mmCIF file of C-alpha atoms in Angstrom:
data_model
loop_
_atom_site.group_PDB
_atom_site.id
_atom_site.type_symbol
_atom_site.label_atom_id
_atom_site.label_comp_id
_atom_site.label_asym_id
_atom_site.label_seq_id
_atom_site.Cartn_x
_atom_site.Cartn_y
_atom_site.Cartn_z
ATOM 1 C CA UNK A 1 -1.610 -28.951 -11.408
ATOM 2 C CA UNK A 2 -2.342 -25.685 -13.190
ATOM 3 C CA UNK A 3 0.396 -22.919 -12.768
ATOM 4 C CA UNK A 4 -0.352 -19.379 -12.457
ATOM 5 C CA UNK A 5 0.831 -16.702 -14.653
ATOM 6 C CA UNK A 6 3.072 -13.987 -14.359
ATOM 7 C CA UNK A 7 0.341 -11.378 -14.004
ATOM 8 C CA UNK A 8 -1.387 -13.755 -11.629
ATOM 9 C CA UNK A 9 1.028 -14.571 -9.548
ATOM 10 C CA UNK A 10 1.824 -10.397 -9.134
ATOM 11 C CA UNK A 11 -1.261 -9.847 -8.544
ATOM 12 C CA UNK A 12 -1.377 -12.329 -5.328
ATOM 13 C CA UNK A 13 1.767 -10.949 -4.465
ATOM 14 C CA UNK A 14 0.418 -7.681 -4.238
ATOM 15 C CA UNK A 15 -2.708 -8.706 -2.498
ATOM 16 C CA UNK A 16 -0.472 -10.966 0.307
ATOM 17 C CA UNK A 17 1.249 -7.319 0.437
ATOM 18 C CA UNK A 18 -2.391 -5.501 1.790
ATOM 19 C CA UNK A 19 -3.387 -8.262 3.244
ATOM 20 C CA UNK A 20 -0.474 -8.764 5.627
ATOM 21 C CA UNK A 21 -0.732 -5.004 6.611
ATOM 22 C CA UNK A 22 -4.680 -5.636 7.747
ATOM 23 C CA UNK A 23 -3.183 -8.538 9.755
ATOM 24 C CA UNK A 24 0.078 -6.283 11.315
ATOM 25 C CA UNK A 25 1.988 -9.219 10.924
ATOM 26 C CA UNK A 26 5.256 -6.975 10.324
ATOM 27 C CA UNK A 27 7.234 -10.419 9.984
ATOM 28 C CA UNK A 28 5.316 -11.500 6.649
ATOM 29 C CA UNK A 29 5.618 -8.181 5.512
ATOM 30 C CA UNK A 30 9.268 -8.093 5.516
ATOM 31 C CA UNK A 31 9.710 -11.246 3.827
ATOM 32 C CA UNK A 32 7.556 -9.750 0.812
ATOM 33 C CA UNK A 33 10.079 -7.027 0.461
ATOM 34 C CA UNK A 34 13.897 -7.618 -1.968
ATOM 35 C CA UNK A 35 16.684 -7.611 0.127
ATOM 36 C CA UNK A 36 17.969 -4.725 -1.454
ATOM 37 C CA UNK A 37 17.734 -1.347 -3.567
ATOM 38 C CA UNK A 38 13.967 -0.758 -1.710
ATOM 39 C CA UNK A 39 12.734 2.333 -2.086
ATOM 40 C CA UNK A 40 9.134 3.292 -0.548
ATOM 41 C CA UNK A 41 6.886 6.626 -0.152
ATOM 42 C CA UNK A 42 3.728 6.838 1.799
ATOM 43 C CA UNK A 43 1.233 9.694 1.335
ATOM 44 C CA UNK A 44 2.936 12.964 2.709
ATOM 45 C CA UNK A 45 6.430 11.349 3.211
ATOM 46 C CA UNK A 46 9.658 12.041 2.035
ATOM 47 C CA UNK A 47 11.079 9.367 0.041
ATOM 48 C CA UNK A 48 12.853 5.991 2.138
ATOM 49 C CA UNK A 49 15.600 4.378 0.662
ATOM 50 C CA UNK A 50 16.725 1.190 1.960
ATOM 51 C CA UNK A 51 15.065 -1.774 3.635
ATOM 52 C CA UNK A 52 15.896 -0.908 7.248
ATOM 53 C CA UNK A 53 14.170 2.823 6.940
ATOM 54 C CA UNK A 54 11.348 1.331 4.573
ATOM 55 C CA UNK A 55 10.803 -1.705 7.155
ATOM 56 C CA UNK A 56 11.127 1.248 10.315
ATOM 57 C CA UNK A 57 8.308 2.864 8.459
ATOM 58 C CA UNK A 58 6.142 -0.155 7.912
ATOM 59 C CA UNK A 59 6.691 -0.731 11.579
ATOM 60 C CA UNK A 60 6.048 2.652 13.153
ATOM 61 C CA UNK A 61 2.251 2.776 10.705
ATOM 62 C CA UNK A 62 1.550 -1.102 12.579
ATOM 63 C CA UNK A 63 2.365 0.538 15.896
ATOM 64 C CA UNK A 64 0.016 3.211 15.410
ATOM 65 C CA UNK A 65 -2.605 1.673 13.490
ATOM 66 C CA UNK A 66 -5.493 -0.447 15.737
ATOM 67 C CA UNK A 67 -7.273 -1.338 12.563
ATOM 68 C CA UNK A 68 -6.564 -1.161 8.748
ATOM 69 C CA UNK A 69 -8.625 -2.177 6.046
ATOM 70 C CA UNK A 70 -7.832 -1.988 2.297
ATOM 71 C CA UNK A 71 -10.048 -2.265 -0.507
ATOM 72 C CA UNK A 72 -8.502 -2.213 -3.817
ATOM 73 C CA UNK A 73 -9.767 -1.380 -6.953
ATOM 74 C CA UNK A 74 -8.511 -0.146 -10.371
ATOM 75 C CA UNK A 75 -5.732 -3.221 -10.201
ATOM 76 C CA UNK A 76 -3.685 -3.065 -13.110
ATOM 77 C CA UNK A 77 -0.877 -5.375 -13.865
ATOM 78 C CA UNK A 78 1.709 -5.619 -16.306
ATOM 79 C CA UNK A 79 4.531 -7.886 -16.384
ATOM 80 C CA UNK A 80 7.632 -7.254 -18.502
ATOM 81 C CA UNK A 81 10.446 -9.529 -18.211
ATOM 82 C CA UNK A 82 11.696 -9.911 -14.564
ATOM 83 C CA UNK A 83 10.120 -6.999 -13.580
ATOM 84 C CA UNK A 84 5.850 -5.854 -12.619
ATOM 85 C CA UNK A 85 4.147 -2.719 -12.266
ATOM 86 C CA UNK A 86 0.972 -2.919 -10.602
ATOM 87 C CA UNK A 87 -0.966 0.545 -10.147
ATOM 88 C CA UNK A 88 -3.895 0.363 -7.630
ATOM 89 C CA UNK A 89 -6.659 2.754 -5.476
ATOM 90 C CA UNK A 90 -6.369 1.827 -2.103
ATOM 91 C CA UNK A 91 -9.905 2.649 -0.443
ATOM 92 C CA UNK A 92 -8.707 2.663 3.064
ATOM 93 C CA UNK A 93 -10.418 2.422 5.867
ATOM 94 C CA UNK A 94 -8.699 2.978 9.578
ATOM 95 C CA UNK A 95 -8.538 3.438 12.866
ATOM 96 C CA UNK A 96 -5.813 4.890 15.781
ATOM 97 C CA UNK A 97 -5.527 4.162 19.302
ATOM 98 C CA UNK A 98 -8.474 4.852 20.870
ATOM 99 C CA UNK A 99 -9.009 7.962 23.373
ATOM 100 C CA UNK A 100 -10.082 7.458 27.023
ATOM 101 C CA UNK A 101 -9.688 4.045 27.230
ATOM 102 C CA UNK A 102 -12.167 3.277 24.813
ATOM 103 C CA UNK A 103 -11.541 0.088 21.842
ATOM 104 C CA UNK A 104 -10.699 1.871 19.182
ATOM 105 C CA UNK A 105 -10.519 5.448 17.564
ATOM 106 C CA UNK A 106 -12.814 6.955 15.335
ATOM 107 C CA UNK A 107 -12.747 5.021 11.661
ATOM 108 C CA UNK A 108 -11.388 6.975 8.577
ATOM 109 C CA UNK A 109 -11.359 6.692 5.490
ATOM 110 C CA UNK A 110 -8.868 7.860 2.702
ATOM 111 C CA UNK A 111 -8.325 7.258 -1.252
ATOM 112 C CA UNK A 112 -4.563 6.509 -1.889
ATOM 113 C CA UNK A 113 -3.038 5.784 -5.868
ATOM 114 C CA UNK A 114 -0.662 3.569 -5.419
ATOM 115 C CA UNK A 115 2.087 1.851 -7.785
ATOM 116 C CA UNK A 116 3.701 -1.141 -6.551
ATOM 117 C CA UNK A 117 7.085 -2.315 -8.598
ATOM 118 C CA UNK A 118 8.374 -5.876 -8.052
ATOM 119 C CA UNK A 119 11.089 -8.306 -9.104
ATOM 120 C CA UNK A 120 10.892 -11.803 -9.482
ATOM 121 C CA UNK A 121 13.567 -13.876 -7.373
ATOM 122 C CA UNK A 122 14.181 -17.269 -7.026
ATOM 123 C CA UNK A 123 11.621 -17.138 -3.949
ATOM 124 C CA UNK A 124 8.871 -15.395 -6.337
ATOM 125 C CA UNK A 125 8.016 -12.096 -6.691
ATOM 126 C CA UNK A 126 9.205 -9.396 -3.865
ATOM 127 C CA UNK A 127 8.431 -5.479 -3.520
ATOM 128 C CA UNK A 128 11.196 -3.253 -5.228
ATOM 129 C CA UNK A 129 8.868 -0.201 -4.548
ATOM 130 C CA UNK A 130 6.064 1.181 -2.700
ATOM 131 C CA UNK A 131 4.803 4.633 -3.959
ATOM 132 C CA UNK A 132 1.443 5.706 -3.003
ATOM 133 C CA UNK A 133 0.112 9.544 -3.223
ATOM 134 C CA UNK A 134 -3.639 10.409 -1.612
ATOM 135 C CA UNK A 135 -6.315 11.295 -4.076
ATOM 136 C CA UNK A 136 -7.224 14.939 -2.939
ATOM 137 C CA UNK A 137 -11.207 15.796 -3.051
ATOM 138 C CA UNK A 138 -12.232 18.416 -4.927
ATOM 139 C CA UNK A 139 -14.222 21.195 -2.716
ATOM 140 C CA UNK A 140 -17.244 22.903 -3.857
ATOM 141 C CA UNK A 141 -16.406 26.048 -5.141
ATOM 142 C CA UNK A 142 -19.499 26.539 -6.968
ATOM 143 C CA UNK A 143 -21.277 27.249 -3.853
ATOM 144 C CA UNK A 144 -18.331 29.942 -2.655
ATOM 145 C CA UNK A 145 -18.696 31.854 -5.913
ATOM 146 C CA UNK A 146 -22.170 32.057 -5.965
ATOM 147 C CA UNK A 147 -22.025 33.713 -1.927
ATOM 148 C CA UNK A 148 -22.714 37.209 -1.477
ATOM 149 C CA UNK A 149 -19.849 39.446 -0.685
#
């Protein structure tokens, strides 16, 4: 049998972490997260402290979120001791409730930078943190400075 190492096995622990929010199973997801000491911010939130409010979050996004898709690139791992850093761009495309009765809302799609912190545990590596901050577009302001007055 060929074991995996460190940085591999991160790295499918952080893509069982996407993966499980495409899914919504909310169950998997909290099994991926430590016990303890969790600390999580999505784009435009505050910071959440704790697993209950980190989990709450998690929980409200499923609830509100028909459809999620993440595709990740820029994966970089590194593994030091007990403890992995894994920074990402999470190309995300989703989808709310949909309006009128219809199947589903209109599709979006956003650029996130995320870093991911875990610990290994005697049940392999869990999520210590969650931090991800949208990557902002820049406008064209070539065009507005070249308008007439």
């Amino acid at each position: 049998m060929v074991s995996l190492t460190d940085t591999e096995l991160v790295e499918k622990a952080n893509t069982a972490f996407y993966e499980t929010m495409e899914r919504g199973d909310f169950d998997e997801l909290s099994a991926l997260w430590l016990d303890e000491g969790v600390t999580c911010v999505h784009p435009g939130w505050p910071v959440l402290t704790g697993r209950g409010e980190v989990l709450r979050s998690y929980a409200l996004i499923m609830a509100n979120t028909d459809y999620i898709q993440f595709f990740l690139t820029d994966v970089e791992v590194n593994v030091a001791g007990d403890t992995a850093l894994v920074t990402c761009t999470e190309n995300i495309l989703s989808g709310g409730p949909a309006e009128d009765g219809g199947e589903l809302g209109p599709l979006v799609g956003q650029l996130v930078v995320a870093t991911n912190v875990f610990r290994r545990t005697s049940d392999g590596w869990k999520i210590w943190s969650h931090h991800g901050s949208p990557v902002l577009t820049e406008t064209d302001t070539e065009e507005d400075d070249n308008s007439p007055s």
